Coordinates of C-alpha atoms and ligand atoms in Angstrom, one line a residue:
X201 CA 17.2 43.4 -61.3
X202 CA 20.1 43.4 -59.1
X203 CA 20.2 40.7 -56.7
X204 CA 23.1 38.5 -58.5
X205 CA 21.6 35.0 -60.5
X206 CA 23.5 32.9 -57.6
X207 CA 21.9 34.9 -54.5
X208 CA 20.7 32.7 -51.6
X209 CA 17.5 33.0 -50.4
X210 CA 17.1 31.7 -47.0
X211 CA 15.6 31.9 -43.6
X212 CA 17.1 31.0 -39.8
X213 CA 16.6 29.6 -36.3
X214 CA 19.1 28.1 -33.4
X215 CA 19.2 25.1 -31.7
X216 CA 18.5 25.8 -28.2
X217 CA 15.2 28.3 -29.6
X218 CA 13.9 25.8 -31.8
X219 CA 14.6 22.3 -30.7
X220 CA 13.2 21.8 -27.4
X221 CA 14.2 18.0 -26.0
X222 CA 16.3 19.3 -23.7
X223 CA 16.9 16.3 -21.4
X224 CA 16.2 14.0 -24.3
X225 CA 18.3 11.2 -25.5
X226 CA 21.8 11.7 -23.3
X227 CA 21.4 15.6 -24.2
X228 CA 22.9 17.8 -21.3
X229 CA 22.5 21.3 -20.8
X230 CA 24.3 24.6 -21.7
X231 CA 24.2 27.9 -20.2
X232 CA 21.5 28.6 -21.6
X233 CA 18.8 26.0 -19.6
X234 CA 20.7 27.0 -16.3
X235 CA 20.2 30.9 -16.8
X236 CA 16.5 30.5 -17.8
X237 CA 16.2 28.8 -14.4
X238 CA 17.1 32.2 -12.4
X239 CA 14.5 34.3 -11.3
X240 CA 14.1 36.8 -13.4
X241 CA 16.3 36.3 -16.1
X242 CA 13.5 35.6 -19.1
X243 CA 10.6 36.9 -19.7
X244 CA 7.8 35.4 -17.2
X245 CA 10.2 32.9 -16.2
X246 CA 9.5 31.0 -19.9
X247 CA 12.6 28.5 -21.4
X248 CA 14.3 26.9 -24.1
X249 CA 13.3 23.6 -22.6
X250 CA 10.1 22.6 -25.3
X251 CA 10.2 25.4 -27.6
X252 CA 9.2 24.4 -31.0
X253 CA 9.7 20.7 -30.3
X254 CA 11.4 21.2 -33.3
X255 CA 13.7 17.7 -32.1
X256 CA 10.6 15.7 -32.4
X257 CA 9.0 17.6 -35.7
X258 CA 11.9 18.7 -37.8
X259 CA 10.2 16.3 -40.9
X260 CA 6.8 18.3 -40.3
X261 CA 9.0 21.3 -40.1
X262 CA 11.2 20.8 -43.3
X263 CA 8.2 20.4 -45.2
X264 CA 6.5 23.9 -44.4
X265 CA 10.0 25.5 -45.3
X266 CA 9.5 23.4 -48.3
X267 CA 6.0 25.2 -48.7
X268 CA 7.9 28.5 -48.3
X269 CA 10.2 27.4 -51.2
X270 CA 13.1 28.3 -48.9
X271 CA 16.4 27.1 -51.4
X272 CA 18.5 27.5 -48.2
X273 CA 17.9 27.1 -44.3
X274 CA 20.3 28.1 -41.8
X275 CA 20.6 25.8 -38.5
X276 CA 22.8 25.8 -35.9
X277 CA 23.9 22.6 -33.4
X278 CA 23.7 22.2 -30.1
X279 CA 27.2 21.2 -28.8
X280 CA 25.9 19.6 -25.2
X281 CA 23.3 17.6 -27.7
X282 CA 26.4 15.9 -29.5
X283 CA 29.4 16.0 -27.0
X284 CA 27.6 16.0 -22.9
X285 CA 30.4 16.6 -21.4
X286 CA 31.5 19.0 -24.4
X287 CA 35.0 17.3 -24.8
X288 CA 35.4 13.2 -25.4
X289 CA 32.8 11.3 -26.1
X290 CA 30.2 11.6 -28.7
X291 CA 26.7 11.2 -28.0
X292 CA 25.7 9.2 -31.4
X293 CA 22.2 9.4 -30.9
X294 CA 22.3 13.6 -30.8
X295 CA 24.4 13.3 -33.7
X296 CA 21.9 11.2 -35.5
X297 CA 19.5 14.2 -35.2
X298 CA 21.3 16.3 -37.3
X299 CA 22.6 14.0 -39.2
X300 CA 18.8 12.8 -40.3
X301 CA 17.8 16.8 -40.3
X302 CA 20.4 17.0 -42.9
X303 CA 19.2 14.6 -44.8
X304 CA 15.6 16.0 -44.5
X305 CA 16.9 19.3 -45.8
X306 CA 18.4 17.9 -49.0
X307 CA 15.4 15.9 -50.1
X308 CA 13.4 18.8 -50.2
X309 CA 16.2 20.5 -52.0
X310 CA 17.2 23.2 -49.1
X311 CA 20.7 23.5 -48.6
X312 CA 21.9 23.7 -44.8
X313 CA 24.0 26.6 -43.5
X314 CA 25.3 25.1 -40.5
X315 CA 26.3 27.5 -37.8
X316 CA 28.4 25.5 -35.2
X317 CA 28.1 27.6 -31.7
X318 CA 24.7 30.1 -31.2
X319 CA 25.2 30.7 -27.5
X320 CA 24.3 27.0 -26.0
X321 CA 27.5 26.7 -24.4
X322 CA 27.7 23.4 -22.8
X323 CA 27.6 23.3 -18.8
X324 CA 29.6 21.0 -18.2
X325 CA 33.1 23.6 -20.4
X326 CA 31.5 26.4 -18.2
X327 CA 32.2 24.5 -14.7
X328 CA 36.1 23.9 -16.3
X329 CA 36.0 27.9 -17.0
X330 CA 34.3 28.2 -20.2
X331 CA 35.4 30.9 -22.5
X332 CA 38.4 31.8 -19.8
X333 CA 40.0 28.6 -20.2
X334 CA 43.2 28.5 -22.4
X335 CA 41.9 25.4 -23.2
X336 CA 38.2 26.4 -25.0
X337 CA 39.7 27.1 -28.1
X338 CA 40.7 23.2 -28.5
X339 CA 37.4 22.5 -26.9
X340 CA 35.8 24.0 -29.3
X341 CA 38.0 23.2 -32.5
X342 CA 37.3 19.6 -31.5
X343 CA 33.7 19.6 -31.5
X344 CA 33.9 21.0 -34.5
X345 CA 35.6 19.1 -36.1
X346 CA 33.2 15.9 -34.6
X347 CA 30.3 17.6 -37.0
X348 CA 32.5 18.2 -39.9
X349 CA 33.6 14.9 -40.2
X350 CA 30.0 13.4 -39.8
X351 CA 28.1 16.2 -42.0
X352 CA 30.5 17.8 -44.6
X353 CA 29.9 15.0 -47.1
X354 CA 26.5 16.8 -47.4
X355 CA 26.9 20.4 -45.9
X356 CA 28.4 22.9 -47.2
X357 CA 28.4 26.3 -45.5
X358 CA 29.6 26.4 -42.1
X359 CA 29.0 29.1 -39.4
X360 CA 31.5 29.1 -37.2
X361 CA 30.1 32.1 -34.3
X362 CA 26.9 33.5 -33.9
X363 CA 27.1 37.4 -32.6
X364 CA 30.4 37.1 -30.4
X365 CA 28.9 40.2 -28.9
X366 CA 26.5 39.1 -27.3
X367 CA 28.1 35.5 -25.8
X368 CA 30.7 37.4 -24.2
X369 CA 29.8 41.4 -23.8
X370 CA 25.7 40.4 -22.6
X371 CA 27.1 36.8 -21.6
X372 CA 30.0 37.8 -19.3
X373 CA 30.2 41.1 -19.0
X374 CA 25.9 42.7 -18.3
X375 CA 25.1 39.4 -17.1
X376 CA 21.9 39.8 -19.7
X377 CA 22.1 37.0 -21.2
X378 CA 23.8 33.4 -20.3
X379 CA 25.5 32.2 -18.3
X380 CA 24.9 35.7 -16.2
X381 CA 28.0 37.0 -15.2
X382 CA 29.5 40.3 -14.6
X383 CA 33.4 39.7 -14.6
X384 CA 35.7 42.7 -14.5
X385 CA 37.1 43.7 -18.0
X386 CA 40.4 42.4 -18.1
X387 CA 38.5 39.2 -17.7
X388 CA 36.3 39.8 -20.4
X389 CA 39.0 40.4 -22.7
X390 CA 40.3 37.4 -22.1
X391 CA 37.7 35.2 -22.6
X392 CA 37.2 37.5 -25.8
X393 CA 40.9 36.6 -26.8
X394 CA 40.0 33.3 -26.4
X395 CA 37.0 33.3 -28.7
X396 CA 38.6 34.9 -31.8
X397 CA 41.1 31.8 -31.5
X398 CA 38.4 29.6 -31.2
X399 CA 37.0 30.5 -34.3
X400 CA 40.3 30.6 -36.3
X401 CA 40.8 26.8 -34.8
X402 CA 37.6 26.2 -36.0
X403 CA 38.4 27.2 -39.6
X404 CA 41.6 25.4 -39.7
X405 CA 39.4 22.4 -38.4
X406 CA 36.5 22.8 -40.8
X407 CA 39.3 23.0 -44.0
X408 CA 41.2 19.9 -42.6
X409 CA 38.3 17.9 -42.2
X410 CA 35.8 18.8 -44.4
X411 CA 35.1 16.2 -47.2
X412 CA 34.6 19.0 -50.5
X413 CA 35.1 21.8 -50.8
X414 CA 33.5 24.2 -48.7
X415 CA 32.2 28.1 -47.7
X416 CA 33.6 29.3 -44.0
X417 CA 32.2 33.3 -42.6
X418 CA 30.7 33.8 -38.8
X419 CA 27.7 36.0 -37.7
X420 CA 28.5 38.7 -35.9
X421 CA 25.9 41.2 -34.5
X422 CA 25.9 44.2 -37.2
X423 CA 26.1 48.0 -35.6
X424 CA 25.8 49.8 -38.8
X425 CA 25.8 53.4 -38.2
X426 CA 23.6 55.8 -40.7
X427 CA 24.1 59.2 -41.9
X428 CA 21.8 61.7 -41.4
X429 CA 22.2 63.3 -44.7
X430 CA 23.9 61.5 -47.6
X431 CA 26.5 64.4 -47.7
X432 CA 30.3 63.4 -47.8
X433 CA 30.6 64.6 -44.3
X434 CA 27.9 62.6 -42.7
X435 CA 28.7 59.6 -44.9
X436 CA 32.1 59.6 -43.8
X437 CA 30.9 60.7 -39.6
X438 CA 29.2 56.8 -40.1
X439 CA 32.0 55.1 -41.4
X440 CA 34.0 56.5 -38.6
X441 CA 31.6 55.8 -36.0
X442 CA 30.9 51.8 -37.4
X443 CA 34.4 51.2 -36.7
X444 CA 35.7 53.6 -34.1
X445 CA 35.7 52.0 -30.3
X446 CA 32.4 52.6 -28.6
X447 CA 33.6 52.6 -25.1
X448 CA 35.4 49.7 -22.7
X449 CA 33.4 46.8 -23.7
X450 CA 33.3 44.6 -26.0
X451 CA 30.1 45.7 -27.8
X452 CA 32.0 46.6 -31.1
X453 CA 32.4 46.0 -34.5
X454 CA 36.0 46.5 -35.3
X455 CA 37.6 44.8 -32.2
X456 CA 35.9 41.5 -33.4
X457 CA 36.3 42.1 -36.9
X458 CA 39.4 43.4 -37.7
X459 CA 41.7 40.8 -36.1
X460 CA 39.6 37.9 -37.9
X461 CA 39.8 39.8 -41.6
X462 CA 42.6 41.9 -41.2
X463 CA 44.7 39.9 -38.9
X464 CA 44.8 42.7 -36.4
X465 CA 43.4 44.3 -33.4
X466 CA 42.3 47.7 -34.1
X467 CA 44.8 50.3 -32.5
X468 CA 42.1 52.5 -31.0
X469 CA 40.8 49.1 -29.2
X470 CA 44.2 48.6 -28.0
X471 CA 44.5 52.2 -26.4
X472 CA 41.4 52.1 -24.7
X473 CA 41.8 48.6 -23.4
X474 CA 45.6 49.1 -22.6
X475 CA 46.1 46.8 -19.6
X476 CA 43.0 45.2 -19.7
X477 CA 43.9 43.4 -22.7
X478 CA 45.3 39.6 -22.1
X479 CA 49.0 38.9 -23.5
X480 CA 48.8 38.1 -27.3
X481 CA 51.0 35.1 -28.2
X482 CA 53.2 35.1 -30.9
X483 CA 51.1 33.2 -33.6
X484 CA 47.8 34.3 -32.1
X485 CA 46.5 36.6 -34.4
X486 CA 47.7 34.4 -37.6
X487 CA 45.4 31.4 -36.3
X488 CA 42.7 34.3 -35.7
X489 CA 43.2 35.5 -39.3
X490 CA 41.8 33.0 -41.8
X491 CA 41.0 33.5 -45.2
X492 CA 36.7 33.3 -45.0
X493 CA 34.4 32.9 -47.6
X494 CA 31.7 35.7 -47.0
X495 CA 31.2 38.1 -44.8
X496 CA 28.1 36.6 -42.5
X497 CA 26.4 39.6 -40.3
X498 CA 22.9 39.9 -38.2
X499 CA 21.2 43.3 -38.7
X500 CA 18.6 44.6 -37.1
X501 CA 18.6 48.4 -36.5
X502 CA 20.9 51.0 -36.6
X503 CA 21.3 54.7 -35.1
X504 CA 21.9 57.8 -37.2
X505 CA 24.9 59.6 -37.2
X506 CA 26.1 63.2 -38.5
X507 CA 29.2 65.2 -38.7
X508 CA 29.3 67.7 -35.5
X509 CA 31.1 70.8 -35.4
X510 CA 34.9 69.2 -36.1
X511 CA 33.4 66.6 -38.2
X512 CA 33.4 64.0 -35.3
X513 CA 30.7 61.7 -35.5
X514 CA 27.5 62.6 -33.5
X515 CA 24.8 60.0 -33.1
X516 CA 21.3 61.7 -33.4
X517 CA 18.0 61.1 -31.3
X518 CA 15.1 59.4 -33.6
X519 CA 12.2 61.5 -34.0
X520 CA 9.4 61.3 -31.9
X521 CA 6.9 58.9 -33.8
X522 CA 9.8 56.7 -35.7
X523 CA 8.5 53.4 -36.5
X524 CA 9.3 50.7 -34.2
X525 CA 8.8 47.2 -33.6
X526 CA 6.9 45.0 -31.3
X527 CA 10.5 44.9 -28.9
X528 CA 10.6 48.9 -29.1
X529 CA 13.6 48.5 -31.4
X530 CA 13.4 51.4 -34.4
X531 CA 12.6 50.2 -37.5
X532 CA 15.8 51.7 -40.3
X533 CA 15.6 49.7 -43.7
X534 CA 18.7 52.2 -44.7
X535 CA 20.7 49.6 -42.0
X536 CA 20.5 47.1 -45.1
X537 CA 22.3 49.4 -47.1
X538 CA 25.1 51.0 -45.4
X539 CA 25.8 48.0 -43.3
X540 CA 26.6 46.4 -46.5
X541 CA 28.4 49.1 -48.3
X542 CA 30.9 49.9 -45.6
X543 CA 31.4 46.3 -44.5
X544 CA 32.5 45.9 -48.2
X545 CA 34.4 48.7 -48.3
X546 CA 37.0 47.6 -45.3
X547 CA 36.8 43.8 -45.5
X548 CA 36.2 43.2 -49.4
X549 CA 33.9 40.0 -49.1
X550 CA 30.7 39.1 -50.7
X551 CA 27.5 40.0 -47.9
X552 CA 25.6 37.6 -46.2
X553 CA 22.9 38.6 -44.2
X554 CA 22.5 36.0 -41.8
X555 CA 19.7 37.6 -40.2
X556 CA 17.6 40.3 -40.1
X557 CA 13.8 40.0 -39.0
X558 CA 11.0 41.7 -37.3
X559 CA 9.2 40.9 -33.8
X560 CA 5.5 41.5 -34.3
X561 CA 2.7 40.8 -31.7
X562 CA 0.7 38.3 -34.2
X563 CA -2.0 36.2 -33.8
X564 CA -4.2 33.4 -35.8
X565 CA -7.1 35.8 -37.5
X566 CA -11.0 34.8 -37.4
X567 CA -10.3 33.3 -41.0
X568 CA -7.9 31.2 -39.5
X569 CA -4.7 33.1 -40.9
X570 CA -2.2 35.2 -39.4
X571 CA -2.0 39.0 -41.5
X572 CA 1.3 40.1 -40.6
X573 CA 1.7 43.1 -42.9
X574 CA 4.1 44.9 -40.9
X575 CA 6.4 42.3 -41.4
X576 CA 5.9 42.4 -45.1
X577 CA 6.3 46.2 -45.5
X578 CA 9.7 45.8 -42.7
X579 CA 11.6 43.0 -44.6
X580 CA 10.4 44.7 -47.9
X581 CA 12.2 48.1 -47.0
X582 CA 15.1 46.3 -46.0
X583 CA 15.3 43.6 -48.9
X584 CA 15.3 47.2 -51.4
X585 CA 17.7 48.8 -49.7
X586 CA 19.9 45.8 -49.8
X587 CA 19.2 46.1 -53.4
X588 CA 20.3 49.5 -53.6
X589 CA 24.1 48.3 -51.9
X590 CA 24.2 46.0 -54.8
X591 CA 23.7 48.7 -57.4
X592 CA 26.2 50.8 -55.5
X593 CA 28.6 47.9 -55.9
X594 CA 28.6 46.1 -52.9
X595 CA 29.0 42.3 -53.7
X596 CA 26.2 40.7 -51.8
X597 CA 25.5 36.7 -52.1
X598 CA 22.6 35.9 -49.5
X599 CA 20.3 36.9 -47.1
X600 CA 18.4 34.8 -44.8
X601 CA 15.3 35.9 -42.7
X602 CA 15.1 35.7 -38.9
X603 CA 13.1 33.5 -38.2
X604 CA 11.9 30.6 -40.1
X605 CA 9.0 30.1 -37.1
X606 CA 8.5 32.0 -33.8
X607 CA 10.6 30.7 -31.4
X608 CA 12.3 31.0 -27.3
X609 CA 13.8 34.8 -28.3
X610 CA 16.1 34.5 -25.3
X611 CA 15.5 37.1 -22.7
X612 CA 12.1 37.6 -24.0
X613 CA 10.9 34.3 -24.1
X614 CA 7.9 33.7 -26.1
X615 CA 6.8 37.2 -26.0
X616 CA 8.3 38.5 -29.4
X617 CA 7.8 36.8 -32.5
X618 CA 9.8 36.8 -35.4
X619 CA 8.6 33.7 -37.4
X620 CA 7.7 33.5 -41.1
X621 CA 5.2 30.3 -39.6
X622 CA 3.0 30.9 -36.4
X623 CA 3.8 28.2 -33.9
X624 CA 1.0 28.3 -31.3
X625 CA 3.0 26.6 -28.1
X626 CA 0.3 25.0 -26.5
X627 CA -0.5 23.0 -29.0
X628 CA 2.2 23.4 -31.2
X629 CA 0.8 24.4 -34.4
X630 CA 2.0 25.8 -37.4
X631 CA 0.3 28.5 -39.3
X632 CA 2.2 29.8 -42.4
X633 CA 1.9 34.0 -42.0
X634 CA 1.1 36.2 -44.9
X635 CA 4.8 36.9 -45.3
X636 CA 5.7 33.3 -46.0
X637 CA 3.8 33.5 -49.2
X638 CA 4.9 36.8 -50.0
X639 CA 8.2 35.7 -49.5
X640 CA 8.0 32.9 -52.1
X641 CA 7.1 35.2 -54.4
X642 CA 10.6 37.3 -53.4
X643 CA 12.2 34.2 -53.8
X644 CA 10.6 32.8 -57.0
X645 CA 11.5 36.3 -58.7
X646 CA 15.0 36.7 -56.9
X647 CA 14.0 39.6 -55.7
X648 CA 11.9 41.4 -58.3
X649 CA 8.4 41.2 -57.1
X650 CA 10.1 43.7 -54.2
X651 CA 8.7 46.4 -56.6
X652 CA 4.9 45.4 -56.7
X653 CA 2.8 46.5 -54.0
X654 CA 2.1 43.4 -51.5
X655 CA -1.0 45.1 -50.3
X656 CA -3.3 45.1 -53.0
X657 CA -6.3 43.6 -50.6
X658 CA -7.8 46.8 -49.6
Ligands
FCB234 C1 19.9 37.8 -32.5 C2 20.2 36.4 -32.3 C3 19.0 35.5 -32.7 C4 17.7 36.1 -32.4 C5 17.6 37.5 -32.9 C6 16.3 38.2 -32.7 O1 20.7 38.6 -31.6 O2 21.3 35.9 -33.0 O3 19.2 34.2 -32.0 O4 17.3 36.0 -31.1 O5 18.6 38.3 -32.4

């Protein structure tokens, strides 16, 4: 047994892929509705706008996570929902949503993990410049500290960012994901600049408002890097190649993480962005660098990396028949393990896996149920090698599944699902999958029924 006794056990979704009532009560949109409107930009055209209708059936929805025996369930808030015009005044009846959501949670005994921004970036911030304004920091470190003041007498873990690389480097920079653009990198950077301070704003907002005492981290997207062979050469090639700059974009580990836990920007960042990057005021980088609680990170997949000829990292190709998942992502449970262990090493705070999850093309069986086994044996491999960075030392204090029920997965609409619960979307059903009573059981045991065999059917 090595999951430690306070572990947290959870499982995740976002607002704007969950919620659905997009235009309901005062609710205005984010970048998000406006980029599902252009051609092209989601799978078959589908959108955020009904989803899960999760804003109408949260209560129907708290009590399947209730049937899950989910002790923790991570949500995030839409902004536009709360604050239309993102600034001034607040929209009480969007507040009351969460506010009653909240209250859902704690009767059936699930603790909230609140994550404050997961890409629905209100409209109405984007037409005054969005992340490019000097301003969004304040804009944001308001708004947060609207939801603190209303929820902190009952919540207490905040989120402040979900995956910063993708807002800005898919967001701004591809033009993959909302709102779309392609800006030129000094432009990037700045908007980048600008969200690191929003975050550390949003800490000092959360700790001057929050009514107890509290747990701050973020969620950034997790690029753990693998060695091929677990020789010192190749484990060192991976640690160098986690935290090394990539290229000149902002699709990085170290650029995001190091000025928020070790108060600086890293120096090879700084090279390869030389002009590009904005002026850094003097007290920038202390509002960026506040002390956090945990260190929050999404992981999915990971490459595999060896020591070349000089010992310089050198990612390697998969091998022709490598699992993969239903998104053609490759399936590497080992990512749970050496994402852990080297994020401990550098940044010294106890692991919470924020997401990590597997999109699986599943449907309702004859016998009414929906045998997901691949999804099982996925989060399985993953949960052990978690395990294993735990044994090895690494101090880990959660994990939370991706997704709690299938749900708008951005660019690929309703195509992939990742849910624990089947949601049909014409009718809006709810089918717990196989892996939502295995997970119980993972949860019931903390962790030790890993080691049975789930698949004693056949
Ligand atoms: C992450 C996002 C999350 C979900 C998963 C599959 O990048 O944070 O909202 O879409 O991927």
């Amino acid at each position: 047994m090595t999951f430690p006794n306070h572990f947290v056990w959870g499982a995740g979704a976002s607002s704007f892929q969950i919620e659905g009532g997009a235009q309901e009560a005062g609710r205005t949109p984010s970048v998000w509705d406006m980029f599902c409107s252009k051609p092209g930009a989601t799978w078959q055209g589908h959108s955020g706008a009904v989803a899960c209708e999760h804003y109408q059936r949260y209560r129907d929805d708290v009590a399947l996570m209730r049937q899950i025996g989910l002790p923790a369930y991570r949500l995030s808030i839409s902004w536009s929902r709360v604050l239309p015009d993102g600034v001034g005044k607040v929209n009480h009846i969007g507040l009351d949503f969460y506010d009653r959501l909240i209250d859902e949670l704690l009767a059936a005994h699930i603790a909230p993990w609140v994550t404050l921004f997961h890409w629905d970036y209100p409209i109405e911030l984007y037409a005054r410049g969005g992340w490019l304004s000097p301003d969004s920091p304040h804009w944001f470190a308001d708004y947060v500290q609207t939801i603190v003041e209303k929820l902190s007498d009952r919540v207490r873990h905040w989120i402040t960012l979900n995956e910063p690389q993708c807002f800005i480097h898919l967001g701004l920079q591809t033009g993959l994901h909302a709102p779309g653009d392609k800006l030129t990198l000094p432009l990037v950077l700045r908007a980048a600049h600008h969200t690191l301070l929003a975050h550390g704003q949003a800490v000092q907002s959360i700790r001057a408002a929050s009514k107890q005492t509290c747990e701050i981290g973020l969620a950034p997207v997790g690029l753990a890097k693998i060695p091929a062979t677990e020789t010192a050469q190749d484990i060192e090639a991976a640690r160098q190649a986690m935290f090394q700059m990539r290229d000149r974009t902002t699709w990085q580990t170290a650029f995001w993480l190091d000025p928020i836990f070790l108060g600086q920007y890293p120096a090879d960042a700084l090279e390869l962005f030389g002009d590009a990057m904005p002026p850094i005021r003097v007290g920038d980088l202390e509002t960026i660098h506040q002390p956090l609680d945990f260190f929050g990170v999404n992981h999915y997949s990971s490459p595999f990396v060896r020591a070349g000829k000089d010992g310089a990292p050198e990612e390697i190709p998969f091998a022709p028949g490598h699992p993969i998942a239903a998104n053609r992502s490759f399936v590497v449970p080992e990512t749970l393990y050496w994402g852990p262990r080297f994020y401990w090493e550098r940044y010294h705070l106890p692991i919470v896996i924020t997401e990590n999850g597997l999109p699986t093309l599943d449907w309702i069986a004859l016998d009414g149920k929906v045998h997901d086994t691949q999804r099982i044996d996925f989060t399985r491999r993953y949960l052990l090698e978690y395990e294993r960075a735990a044994r090895d030392g690494a101090q880990l204090k959660g994990y939370f599944h991706w997704s709690v029920m299938d749900n708008f997965e951005v660019t690929e609409g309703y195509r992939d699902r990742f849910g624990l619960i089947h949601v049909d979307f014409p009718t809006q059903r709810r089918t717990l999958k196989d892996s939502a009573h295995w997970y119980r059981r993972v949860i019931e045991t903390n962790g030790a029924s890993l080691h049975e065999n789930p698949f004693h059917v056949y």
